[in-house]
Short mmCIF file of C-alpha atoms in Angstrom, two decimals:
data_model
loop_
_atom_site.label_atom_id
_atom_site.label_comp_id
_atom_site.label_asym_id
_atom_site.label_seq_id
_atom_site.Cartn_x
_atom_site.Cartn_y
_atom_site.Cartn_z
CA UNK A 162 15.04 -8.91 37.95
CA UNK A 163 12.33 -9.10 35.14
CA UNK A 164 12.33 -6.22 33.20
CA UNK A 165 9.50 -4.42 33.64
CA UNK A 166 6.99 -4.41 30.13
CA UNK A 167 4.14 -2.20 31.76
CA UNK A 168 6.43 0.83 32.46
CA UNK A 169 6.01 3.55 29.05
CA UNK A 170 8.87 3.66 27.35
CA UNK A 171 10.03 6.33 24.48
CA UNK A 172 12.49 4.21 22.78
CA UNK A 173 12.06 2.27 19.45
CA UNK A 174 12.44 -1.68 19.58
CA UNK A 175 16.18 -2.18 18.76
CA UNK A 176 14.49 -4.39 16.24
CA UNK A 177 13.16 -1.85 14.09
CA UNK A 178 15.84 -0.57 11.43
CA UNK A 179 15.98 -4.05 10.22
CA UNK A 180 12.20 -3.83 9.07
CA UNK A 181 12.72 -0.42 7.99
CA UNK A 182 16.04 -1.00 6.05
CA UNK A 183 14.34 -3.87 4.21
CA UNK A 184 10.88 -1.97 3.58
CA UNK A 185 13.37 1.02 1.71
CA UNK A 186 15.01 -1.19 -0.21
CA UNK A 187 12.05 -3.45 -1.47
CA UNK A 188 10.44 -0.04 -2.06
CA UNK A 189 12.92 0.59 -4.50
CA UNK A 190 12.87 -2.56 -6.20
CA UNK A 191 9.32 -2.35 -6.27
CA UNK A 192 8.28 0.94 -7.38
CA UNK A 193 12.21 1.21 -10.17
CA UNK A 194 10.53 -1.61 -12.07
CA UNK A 195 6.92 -0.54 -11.74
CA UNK A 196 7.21 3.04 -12.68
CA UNK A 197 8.52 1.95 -16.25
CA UNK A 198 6.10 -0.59 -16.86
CA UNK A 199 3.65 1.94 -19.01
CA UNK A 200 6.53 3.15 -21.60
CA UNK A 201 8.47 -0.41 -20.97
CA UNK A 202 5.06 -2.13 -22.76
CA UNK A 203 4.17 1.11 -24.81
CA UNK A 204 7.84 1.46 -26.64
CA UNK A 205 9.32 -1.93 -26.09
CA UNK A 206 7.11 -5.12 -25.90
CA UNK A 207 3.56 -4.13 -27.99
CA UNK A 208 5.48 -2.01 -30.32
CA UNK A 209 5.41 -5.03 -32.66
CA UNK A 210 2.00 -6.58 -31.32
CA UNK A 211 -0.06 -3.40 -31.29
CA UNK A 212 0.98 -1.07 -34.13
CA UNK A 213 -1.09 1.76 -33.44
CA UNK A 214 -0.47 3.96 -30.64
CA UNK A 215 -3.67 4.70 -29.05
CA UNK A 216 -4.75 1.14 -28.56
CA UNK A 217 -1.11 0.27 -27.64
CA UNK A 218 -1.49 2.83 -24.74
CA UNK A 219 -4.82 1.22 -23.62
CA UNK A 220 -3.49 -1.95 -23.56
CA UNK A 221 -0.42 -0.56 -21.97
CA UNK A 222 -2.81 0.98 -19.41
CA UNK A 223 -5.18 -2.47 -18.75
CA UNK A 224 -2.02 -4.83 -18.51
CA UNK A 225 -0.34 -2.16 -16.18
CA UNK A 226 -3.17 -2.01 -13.82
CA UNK A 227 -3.91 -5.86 -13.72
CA UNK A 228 -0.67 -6.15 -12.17
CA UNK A 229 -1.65 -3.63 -9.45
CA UNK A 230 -4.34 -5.86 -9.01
CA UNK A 231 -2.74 -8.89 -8.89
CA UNK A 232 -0.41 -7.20 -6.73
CA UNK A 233 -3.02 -5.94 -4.25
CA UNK A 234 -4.82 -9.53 -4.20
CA UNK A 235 -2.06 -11.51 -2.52
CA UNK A 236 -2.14 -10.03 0.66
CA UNK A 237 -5.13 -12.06 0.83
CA UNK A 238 -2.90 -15.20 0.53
CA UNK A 239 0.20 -13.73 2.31
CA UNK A 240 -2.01 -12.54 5.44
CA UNK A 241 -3.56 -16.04 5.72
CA UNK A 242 -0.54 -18.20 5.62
CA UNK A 243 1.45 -16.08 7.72
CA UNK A 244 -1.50 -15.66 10.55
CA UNK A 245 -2.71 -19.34 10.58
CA UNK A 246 0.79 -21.50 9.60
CA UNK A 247 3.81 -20.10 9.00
CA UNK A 248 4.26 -16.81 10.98
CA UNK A 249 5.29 -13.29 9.78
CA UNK A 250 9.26 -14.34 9.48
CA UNK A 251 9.14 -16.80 7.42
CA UNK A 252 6.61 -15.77 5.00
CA UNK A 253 7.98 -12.75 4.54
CA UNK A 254 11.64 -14.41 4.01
CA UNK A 255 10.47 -17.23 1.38
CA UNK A 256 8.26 -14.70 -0.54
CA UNK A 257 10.73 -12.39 -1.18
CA UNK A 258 13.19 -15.23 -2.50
CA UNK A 259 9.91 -15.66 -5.16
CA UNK A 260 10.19 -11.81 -5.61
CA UNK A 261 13.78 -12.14 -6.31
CA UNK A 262 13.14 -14.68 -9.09
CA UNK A 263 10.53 -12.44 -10.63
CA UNK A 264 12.76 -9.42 -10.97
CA UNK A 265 15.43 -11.75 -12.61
CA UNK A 266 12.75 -13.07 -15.08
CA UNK A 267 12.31 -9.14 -15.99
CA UNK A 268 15.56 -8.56 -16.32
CA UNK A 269 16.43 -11.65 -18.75
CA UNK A 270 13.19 -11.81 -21.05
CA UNK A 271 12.89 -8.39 -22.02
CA UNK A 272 12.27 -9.31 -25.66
CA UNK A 273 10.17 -12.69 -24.54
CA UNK A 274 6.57 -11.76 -23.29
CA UNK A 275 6.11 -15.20 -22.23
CA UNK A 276 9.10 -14.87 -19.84
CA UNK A 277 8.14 -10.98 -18.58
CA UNK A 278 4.80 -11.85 -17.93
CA UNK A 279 5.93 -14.73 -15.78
CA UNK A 280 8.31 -12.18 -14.14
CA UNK A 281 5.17 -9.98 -13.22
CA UNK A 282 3.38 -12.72 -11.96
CA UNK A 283 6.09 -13.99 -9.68
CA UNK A 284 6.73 -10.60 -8.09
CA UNK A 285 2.80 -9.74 -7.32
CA UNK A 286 3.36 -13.01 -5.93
CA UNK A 287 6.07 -12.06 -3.34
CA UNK A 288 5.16 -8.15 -3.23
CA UNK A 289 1.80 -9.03 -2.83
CA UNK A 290 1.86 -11.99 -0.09
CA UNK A 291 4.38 -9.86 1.92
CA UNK A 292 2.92 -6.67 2.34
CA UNK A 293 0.30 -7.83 4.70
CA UNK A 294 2.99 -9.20 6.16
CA UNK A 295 5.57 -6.45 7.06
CA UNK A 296 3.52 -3.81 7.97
CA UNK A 297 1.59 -5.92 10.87
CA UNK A 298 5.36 -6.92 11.64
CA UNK A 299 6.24 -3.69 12.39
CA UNK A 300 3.37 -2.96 14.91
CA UNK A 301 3.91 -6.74 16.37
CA UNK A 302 7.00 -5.42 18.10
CA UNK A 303 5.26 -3.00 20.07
CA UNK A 304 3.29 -3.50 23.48
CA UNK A 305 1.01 -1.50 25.23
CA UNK A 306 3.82 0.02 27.49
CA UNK A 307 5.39 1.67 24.11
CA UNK A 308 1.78 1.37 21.96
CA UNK A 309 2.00 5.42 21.91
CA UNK A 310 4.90 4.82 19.65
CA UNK A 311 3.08 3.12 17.31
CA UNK A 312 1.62 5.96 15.12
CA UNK A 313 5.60 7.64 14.99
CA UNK A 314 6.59 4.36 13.72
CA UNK A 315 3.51 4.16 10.93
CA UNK A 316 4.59 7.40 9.82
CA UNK A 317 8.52 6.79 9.83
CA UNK A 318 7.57 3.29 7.92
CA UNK A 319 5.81 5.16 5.09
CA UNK A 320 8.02 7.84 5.26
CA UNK A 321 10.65 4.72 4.19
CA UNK A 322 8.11 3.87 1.55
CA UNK A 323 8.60 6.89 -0.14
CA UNK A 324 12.32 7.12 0.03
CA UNK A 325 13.10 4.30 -2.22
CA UNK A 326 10.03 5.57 -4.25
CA UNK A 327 12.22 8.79 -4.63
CA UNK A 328 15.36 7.58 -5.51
CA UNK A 329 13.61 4.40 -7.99
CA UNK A 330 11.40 7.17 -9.73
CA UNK A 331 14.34 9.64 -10.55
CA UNK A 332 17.03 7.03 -11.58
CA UNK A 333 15.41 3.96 -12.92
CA UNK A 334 13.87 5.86 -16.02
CA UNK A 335 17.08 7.17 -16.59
CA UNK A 336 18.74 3.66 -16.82
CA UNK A 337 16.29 2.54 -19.37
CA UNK A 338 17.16 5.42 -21.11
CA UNK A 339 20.66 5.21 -21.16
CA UNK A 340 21.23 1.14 -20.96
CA UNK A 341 17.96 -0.71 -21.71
CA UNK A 342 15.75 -2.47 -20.38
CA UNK A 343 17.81 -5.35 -19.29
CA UNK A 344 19.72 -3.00 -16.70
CA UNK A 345 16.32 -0.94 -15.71
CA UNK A 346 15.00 -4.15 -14.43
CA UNK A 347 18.34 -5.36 -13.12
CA UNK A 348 18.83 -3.04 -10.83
CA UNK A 349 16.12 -3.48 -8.94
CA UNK A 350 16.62 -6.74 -8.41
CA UNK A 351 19.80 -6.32 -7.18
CA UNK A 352 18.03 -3.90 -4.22
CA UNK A 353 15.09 -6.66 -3.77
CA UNK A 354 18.48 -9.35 -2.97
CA UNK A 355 19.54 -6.94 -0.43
CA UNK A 356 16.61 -6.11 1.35
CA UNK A 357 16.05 -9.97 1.71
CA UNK A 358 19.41 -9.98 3.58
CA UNK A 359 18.90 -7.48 5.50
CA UNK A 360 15.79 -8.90 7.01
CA UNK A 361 17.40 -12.29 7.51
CA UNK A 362 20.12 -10.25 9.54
CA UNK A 363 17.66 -9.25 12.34
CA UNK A 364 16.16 -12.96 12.50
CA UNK A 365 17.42 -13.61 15.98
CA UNK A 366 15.87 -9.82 17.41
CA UNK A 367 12.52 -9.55 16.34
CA UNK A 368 9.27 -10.00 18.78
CA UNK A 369 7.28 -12.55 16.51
CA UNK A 370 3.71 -13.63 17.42
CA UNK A 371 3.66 -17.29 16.44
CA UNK A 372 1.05 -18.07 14.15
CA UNK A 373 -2.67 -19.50 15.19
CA UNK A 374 -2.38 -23.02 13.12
CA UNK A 375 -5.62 -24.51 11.87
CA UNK A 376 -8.29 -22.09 13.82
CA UNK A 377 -11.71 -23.99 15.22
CA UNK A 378 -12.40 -20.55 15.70
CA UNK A 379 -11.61 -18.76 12.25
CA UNK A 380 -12.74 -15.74 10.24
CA UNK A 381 -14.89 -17.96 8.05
CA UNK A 382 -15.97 -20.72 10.11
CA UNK A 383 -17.40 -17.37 12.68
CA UNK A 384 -19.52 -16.58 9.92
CA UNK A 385 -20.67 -20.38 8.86
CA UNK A 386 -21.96 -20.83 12.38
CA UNK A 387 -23.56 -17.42 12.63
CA UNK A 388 -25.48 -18.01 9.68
CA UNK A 389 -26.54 -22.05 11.12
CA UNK A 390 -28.02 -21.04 14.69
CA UNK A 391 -31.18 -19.08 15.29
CA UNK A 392 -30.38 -14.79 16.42
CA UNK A 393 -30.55 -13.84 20.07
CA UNK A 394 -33.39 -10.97 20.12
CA UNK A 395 -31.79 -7.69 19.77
CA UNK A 396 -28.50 -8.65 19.54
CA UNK A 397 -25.26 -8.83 16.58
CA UNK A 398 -26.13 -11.26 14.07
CA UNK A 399 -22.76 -12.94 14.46
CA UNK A 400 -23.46 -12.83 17.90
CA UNK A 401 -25.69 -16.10 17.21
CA UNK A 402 -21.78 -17.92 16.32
CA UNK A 403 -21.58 -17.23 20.27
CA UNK A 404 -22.88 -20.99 20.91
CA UNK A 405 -19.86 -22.66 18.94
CA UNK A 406 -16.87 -20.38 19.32
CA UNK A 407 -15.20 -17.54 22.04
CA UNK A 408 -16.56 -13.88 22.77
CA UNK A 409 -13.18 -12.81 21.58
CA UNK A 410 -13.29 -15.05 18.48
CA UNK A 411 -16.54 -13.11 17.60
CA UNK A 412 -15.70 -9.75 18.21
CA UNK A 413 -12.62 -10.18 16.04
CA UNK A 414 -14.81 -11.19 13.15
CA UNK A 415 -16.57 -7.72 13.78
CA UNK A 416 -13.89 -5.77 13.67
CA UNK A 417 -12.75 -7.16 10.37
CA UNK A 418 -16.50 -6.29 8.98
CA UNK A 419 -16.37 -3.05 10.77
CA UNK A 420 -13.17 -2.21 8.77
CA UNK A 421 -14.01 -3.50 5.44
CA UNK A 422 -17.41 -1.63 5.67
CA UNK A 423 -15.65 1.49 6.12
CA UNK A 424 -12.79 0.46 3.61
CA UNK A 425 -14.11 -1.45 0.81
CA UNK A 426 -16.55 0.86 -0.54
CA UNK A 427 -15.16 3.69 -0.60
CA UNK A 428 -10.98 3.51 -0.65
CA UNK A 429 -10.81 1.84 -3.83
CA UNK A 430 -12.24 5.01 -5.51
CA UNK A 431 -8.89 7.13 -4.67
CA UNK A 432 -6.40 3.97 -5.45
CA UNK A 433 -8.05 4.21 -8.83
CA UNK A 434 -6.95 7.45 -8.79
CA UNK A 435 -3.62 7.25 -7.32
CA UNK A 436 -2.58 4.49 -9.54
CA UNK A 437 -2.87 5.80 -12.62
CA UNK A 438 -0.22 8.07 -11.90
CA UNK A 439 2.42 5.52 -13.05
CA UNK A 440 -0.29 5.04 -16.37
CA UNK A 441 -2.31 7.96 -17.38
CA UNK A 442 -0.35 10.47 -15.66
CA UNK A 443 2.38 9.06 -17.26
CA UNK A 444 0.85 8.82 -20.97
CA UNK A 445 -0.21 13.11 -20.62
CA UNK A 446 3.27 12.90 -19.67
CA UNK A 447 4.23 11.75 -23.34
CA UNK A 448 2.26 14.56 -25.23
CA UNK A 449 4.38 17.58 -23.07
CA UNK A 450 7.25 19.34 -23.47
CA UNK A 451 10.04 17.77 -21.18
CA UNK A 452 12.55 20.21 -21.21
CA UNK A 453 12.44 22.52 -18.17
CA UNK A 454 15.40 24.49 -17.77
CA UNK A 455 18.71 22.90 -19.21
CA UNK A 456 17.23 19.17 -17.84
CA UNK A 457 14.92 16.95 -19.87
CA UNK A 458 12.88 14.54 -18.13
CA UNK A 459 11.80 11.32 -18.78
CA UNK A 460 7.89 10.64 -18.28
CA UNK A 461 8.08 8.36 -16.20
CA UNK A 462 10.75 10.08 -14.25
CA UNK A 463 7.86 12.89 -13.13
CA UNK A 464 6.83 10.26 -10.27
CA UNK A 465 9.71 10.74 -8.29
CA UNK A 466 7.70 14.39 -7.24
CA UNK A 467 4.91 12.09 -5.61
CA UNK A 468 7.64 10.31 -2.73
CA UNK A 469 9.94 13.35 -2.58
CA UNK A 470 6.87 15.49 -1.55
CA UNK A 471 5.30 12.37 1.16
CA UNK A 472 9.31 12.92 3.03
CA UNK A 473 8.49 16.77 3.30
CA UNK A 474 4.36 16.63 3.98
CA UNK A 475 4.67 13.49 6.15
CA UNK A 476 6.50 15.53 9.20
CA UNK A 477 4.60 18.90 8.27
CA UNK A 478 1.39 17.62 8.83
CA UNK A 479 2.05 15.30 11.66
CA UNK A 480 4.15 17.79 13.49
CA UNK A 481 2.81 20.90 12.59
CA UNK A 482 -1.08 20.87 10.59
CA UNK A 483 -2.57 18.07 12.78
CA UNK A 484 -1.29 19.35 16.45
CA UNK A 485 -2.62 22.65 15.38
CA UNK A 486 -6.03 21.56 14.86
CA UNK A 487 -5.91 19.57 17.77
CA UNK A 488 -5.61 22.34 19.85
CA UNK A 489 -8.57 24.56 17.56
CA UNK A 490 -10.68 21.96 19.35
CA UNK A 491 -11.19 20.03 16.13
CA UNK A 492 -9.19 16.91 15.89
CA UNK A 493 -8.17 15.43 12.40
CA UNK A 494 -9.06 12.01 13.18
CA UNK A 495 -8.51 9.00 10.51
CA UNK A 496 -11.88 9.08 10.40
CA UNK A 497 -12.20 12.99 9.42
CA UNK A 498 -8.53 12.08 7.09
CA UNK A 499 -9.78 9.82 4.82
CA UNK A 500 -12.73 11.34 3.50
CA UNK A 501 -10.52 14.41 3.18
CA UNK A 502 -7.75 12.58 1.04
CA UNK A 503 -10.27 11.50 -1.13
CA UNK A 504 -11.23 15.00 -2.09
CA UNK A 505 -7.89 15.94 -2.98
CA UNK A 506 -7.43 13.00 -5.20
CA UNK A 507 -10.17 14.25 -6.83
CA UNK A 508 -9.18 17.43 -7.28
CA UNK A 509 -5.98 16.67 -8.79
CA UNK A 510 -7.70 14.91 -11.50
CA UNK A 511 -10.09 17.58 -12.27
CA UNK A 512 -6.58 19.71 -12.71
CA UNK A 513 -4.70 17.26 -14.83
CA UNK A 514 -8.10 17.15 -16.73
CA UNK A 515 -8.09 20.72 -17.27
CA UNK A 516 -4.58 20.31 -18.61
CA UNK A 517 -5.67 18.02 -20.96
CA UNK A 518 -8.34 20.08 -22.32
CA UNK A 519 -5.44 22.78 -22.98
CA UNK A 520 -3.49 19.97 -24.72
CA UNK A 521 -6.47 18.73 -26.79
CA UNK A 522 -6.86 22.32 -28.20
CA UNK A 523 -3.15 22.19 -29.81
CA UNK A 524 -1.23 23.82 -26.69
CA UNK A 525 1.72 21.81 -25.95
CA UNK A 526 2.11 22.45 -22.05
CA UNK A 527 5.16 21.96 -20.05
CA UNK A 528 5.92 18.86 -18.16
CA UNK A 529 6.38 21.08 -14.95
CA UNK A 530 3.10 21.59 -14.74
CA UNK A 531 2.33 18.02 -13.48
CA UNK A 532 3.76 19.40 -10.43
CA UNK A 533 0.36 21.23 -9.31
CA UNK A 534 -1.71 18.10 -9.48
CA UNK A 535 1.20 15.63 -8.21
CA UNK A 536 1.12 18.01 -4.63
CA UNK A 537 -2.71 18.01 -4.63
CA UNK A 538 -2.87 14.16 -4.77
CA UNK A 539 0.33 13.67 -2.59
CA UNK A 540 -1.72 15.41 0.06
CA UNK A 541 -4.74 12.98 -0.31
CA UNK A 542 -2.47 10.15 -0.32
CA UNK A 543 -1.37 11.11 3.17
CA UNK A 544 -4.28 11.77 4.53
CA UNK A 545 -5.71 8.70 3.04
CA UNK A 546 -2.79 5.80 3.15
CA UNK A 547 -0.94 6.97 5.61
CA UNK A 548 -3.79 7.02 7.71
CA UNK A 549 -5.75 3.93 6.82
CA UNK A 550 -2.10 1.51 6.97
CA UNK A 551 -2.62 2.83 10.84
CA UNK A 552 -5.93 2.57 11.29
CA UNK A 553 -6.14 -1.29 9.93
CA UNK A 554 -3.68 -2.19 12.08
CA UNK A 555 -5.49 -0.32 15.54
CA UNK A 556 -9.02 -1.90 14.39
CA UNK A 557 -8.52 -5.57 14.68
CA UNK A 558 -7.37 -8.07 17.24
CA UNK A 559 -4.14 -9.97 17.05
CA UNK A 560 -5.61 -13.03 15.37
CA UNK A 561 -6.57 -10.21 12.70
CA UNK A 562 -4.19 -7.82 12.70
CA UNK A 563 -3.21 -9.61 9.03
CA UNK A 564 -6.57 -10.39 7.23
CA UNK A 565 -7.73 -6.89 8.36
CA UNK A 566 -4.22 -5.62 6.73
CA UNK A 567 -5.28 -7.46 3.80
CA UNK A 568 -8.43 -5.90 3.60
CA UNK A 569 -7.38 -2.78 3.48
CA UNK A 570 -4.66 -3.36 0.70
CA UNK A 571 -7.24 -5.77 -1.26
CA UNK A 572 -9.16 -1.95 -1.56
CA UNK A 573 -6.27 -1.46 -4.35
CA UNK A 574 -7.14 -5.10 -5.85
CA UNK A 575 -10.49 -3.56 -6.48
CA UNK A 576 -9.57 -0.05 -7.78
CA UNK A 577 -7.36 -1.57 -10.28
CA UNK A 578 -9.26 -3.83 -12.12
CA UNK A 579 -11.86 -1.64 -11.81
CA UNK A 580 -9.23 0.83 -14.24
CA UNK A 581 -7.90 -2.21 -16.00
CA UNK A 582 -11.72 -3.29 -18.22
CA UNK A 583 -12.18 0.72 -18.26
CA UNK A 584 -8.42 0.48 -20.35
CA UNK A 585 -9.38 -2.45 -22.20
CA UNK A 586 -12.94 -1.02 -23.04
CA UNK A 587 -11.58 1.99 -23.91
CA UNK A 588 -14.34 4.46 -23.38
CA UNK A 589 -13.11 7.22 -21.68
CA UNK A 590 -10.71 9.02 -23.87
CA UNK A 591 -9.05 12.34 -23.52
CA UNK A 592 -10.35 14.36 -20.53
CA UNK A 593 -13.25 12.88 -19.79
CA UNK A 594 -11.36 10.29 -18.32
CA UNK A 595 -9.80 12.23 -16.24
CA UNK A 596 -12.91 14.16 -15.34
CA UNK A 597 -14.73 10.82 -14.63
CA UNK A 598 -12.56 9.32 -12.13
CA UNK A 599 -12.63 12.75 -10.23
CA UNK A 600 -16.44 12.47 -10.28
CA UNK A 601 -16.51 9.27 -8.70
CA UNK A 602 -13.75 9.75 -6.03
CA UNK A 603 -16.34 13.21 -4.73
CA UNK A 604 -19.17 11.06 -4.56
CA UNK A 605 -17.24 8.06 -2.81
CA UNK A 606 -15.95 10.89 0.02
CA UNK A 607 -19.11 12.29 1.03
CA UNK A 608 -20.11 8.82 1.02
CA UNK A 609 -17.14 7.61 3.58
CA UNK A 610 -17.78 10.74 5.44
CA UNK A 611 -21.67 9.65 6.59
CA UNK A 612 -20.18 6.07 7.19
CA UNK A 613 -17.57 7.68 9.34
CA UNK A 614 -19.76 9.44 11.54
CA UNK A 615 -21.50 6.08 13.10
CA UNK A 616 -18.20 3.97 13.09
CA UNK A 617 -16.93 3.04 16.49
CA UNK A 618 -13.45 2.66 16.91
CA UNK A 619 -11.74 0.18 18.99
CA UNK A 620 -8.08 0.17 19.17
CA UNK A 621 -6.26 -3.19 20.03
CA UNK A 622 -2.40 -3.30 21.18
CA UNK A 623 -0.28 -6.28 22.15
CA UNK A 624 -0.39 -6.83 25.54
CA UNK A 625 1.92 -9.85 26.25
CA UNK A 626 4.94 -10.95 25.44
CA UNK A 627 5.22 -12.71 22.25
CA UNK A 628 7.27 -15.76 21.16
CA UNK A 629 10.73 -15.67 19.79
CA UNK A 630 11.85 -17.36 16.63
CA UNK A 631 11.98 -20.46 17.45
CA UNK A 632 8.68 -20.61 19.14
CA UNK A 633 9.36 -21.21 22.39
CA UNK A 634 7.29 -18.73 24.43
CA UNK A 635 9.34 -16.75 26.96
CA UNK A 636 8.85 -16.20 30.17
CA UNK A 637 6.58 -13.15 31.73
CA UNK A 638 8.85 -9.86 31.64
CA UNK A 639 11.64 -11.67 29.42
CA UNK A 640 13.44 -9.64 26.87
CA UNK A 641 13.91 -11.68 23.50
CA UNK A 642 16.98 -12.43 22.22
#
């Protein structure tokens, strides 16, 4: 007898630990070599180029925060390729063997900036192009029977994030410290190589939708016949593209403005705060005292406070915080989230600025004090990233579940280059930096907030079965192998 897809179910696809095991280990291979990039350029490669130590921070800063950019551009590439030729699967499996070949080039050309910078390039390459990729993946395997899973498995899937944040952020510094460079960077390639296995493990058990192929009926060429025919009175302007393509074909191309109107103007303002916890954060980091009790810690190390506090806050606030406003009759929505996370983010860069103003009057502070604004910001990037991953996803169709993925990570794209010429200009110094970046993260959440209150959401689910590996598209009620 068919099995039944309609019926609710309250079990996870078996399928799921294998995206999950690979997302914690490429999370650690990720953030163990980012997290020393800032004292990896500032003490190892400029030393030489850059004698003196404020402009070797700033440029330590802009090249730091390119990558982020470059990083956060891909998914543009990665969500394309995967949606319209290649699928998910197999974009995600040859990208990460480019990944792989990036963290080797780090780990052999630590003295060569020629060969690191080729390194960088090749893992925004594969970081980049597969992010889009995995986290539509993981809401691919879901239908509508199970769909009220979905948010659990959001939250368990950035809850994985954050545990090989954790464990990169405390140990990784330490290896540079101890060992070098050449084994800092090692090691997490070593975890990228086994994350790429253990996604090619579950090849033959995951729910794949195959991809579109060339599309008559794409984002762009929506748009291109929107703007050629005359508007219907009173109606959408893409809603003149009606004449040359599908109803659905249109309203997908909404929803991916819809999102990006909401997104783009406003969530790059807290990734440009965020970010610069692995740069500035870590540079204030520099000027304190690390010694707190009988342990001294690295500067770089203090980021491992930012995922170990995202595995405690995560279930809090989704068990406990949000239920309980939910039932004060006012619901925290994504909607009512985001604009909330951004507000924290800036507060806990009006606090580290306040700690710099201390430090610029000759008080050498503790490095435990990062700890106040690293739980203020951890809070806003919950209610901001955890949210918005989720919320992407929801918003668009299945033809753009990935470019409206890639719109919402491109919103780091833009917040980082956006720090990067601020770096290379150099014209915030000292807490005004610090001060300035708070200003415009308060601005960009009221902002969000009036945008919020005239969005209209429209949550899409699978509803069908979906191919198997190999293409062939199973019968109605099959289970995949």
């Amino acid at each position: 007898m068919a099995e039944n897809t309609s019926a609710p179910s309250n079990r996870f696809p078996p399928q799921i630990p294998y995206i999950i095991g690979n997302e914690a280990c490429e999370r650690f291979s990720f953030y163990g070599m980012r997290n020393i990039l800032t004292v990896f350029f500032i003490d190892y490669l400029l030393r030489t180029q850059v004698p003196e130590s404020g402009a070797r921070e700033a440029q330590a800063k802009g090249l730091f925060h390119l990558f982020m950019a470059g990083v956060y551009f891909f998914p543009l590439i990665g969500g394309y390729l995967a949606d319209r030729f290649f699928g998910k699967f197999q974009t995600i499996f040859a990208l990460s063997l480019v990944y792989c070949a990036g963290h080797a080039c780090l780990a052999i050309f630590e003295n060569n900036a020629t060969g690191f910078y080729t390194g960088l390039t090749l893992i925004a390459i594969g970081s980049g192009g597969i992010k889009p990729c995995v986290s539509a993946m993981v809401g691919d395997q879901f239908t509508q029977s199970n769909s009220h899973l979905v948010k659990k498995v959001f939250a368990i899937f950035y809850w994985t994030i954050n545990f090989g944040s954790f464990f990169a952020s405390l140990f990784v510094p330490l290896l540079m410290t101890k060992f070098g460079p050449s084994v800092a960077f090692g090691v997490p390639g070593i975890l990228m190589f086994v994350a790429t296995v253990i996604f090619w493990a579950g090849r033959k058990h995951y729910i794949l939708v195959p991809p579109t192929g060339p599309n008559p009926h794409s984002f762009l060429k929506v748009v291109f016949s929107a703007f050629k025919k005359d508007a219907p009175r009173g109606g959408h302007w893409l809603d003149r593209a009606k004449a040359a393509h599908p109803a659905e074909a249109v309203e997908g191309v909404k929803a991916v403005f819809r999102v990006a109107g909401l997104m783009l103007p406003f969530i790059p303002f807290f990734w440009m705060l965020f970010d610069q916890k692995a740069s500035t954060w870590v540079v204030q980091a520099r000027a304190m005292d690390p010694h707190v009790g009988g342990i001294v810690f690295q500067p770089s190390q203090m980021q491992f406070i930012n995922p170990l506090l995202v595995m405690m806050l995560i279930p809090f606030l989704t068990a406990i915080v949000y239920p309980a406003f939910q039932r004060m009759g006012w619901e925290l929505t994504p909607l009512r989230r985001m604009p909330m996370g951004l507000v924290f983010g800036a507060v806990s860069f009006v606090i580290a600025g306040f700690f710099q103003v201390v430090m610029n009057g000759g008080t050498t502070l503790n490095i435990a004090w990062q700890l106040l604004p690293y739980i203020v910001l951890t809070v806003g990037e919950i209610l901001v990233s955890t949210t918005g991953l989720e919320f992407a996803y929801t918003q668009a169709p299945r033809e753009m579940k990935g470019t409206v993925q890639s719109v919402w990570l491109v919103t780091n794209t833009l917040a980082n280059v956006a720090v990067a010429i601020a770096a290379a200009l150099n014209v915030f110094t000292g807490a005004g930096q610090f001060f300035f970046y708070a200003g415009m993260a308060l601005v960009a959440a009221v902002g969000m907030a009036l945008v919020a209150r005239r969005f209209v959401v429209h949550d899409y689910f699978q509803t069908d079965a979906k191919a198997p590996l190999d293409g062939r598209t199973p019968a109605v009620g099959a289970k995949p192998a």
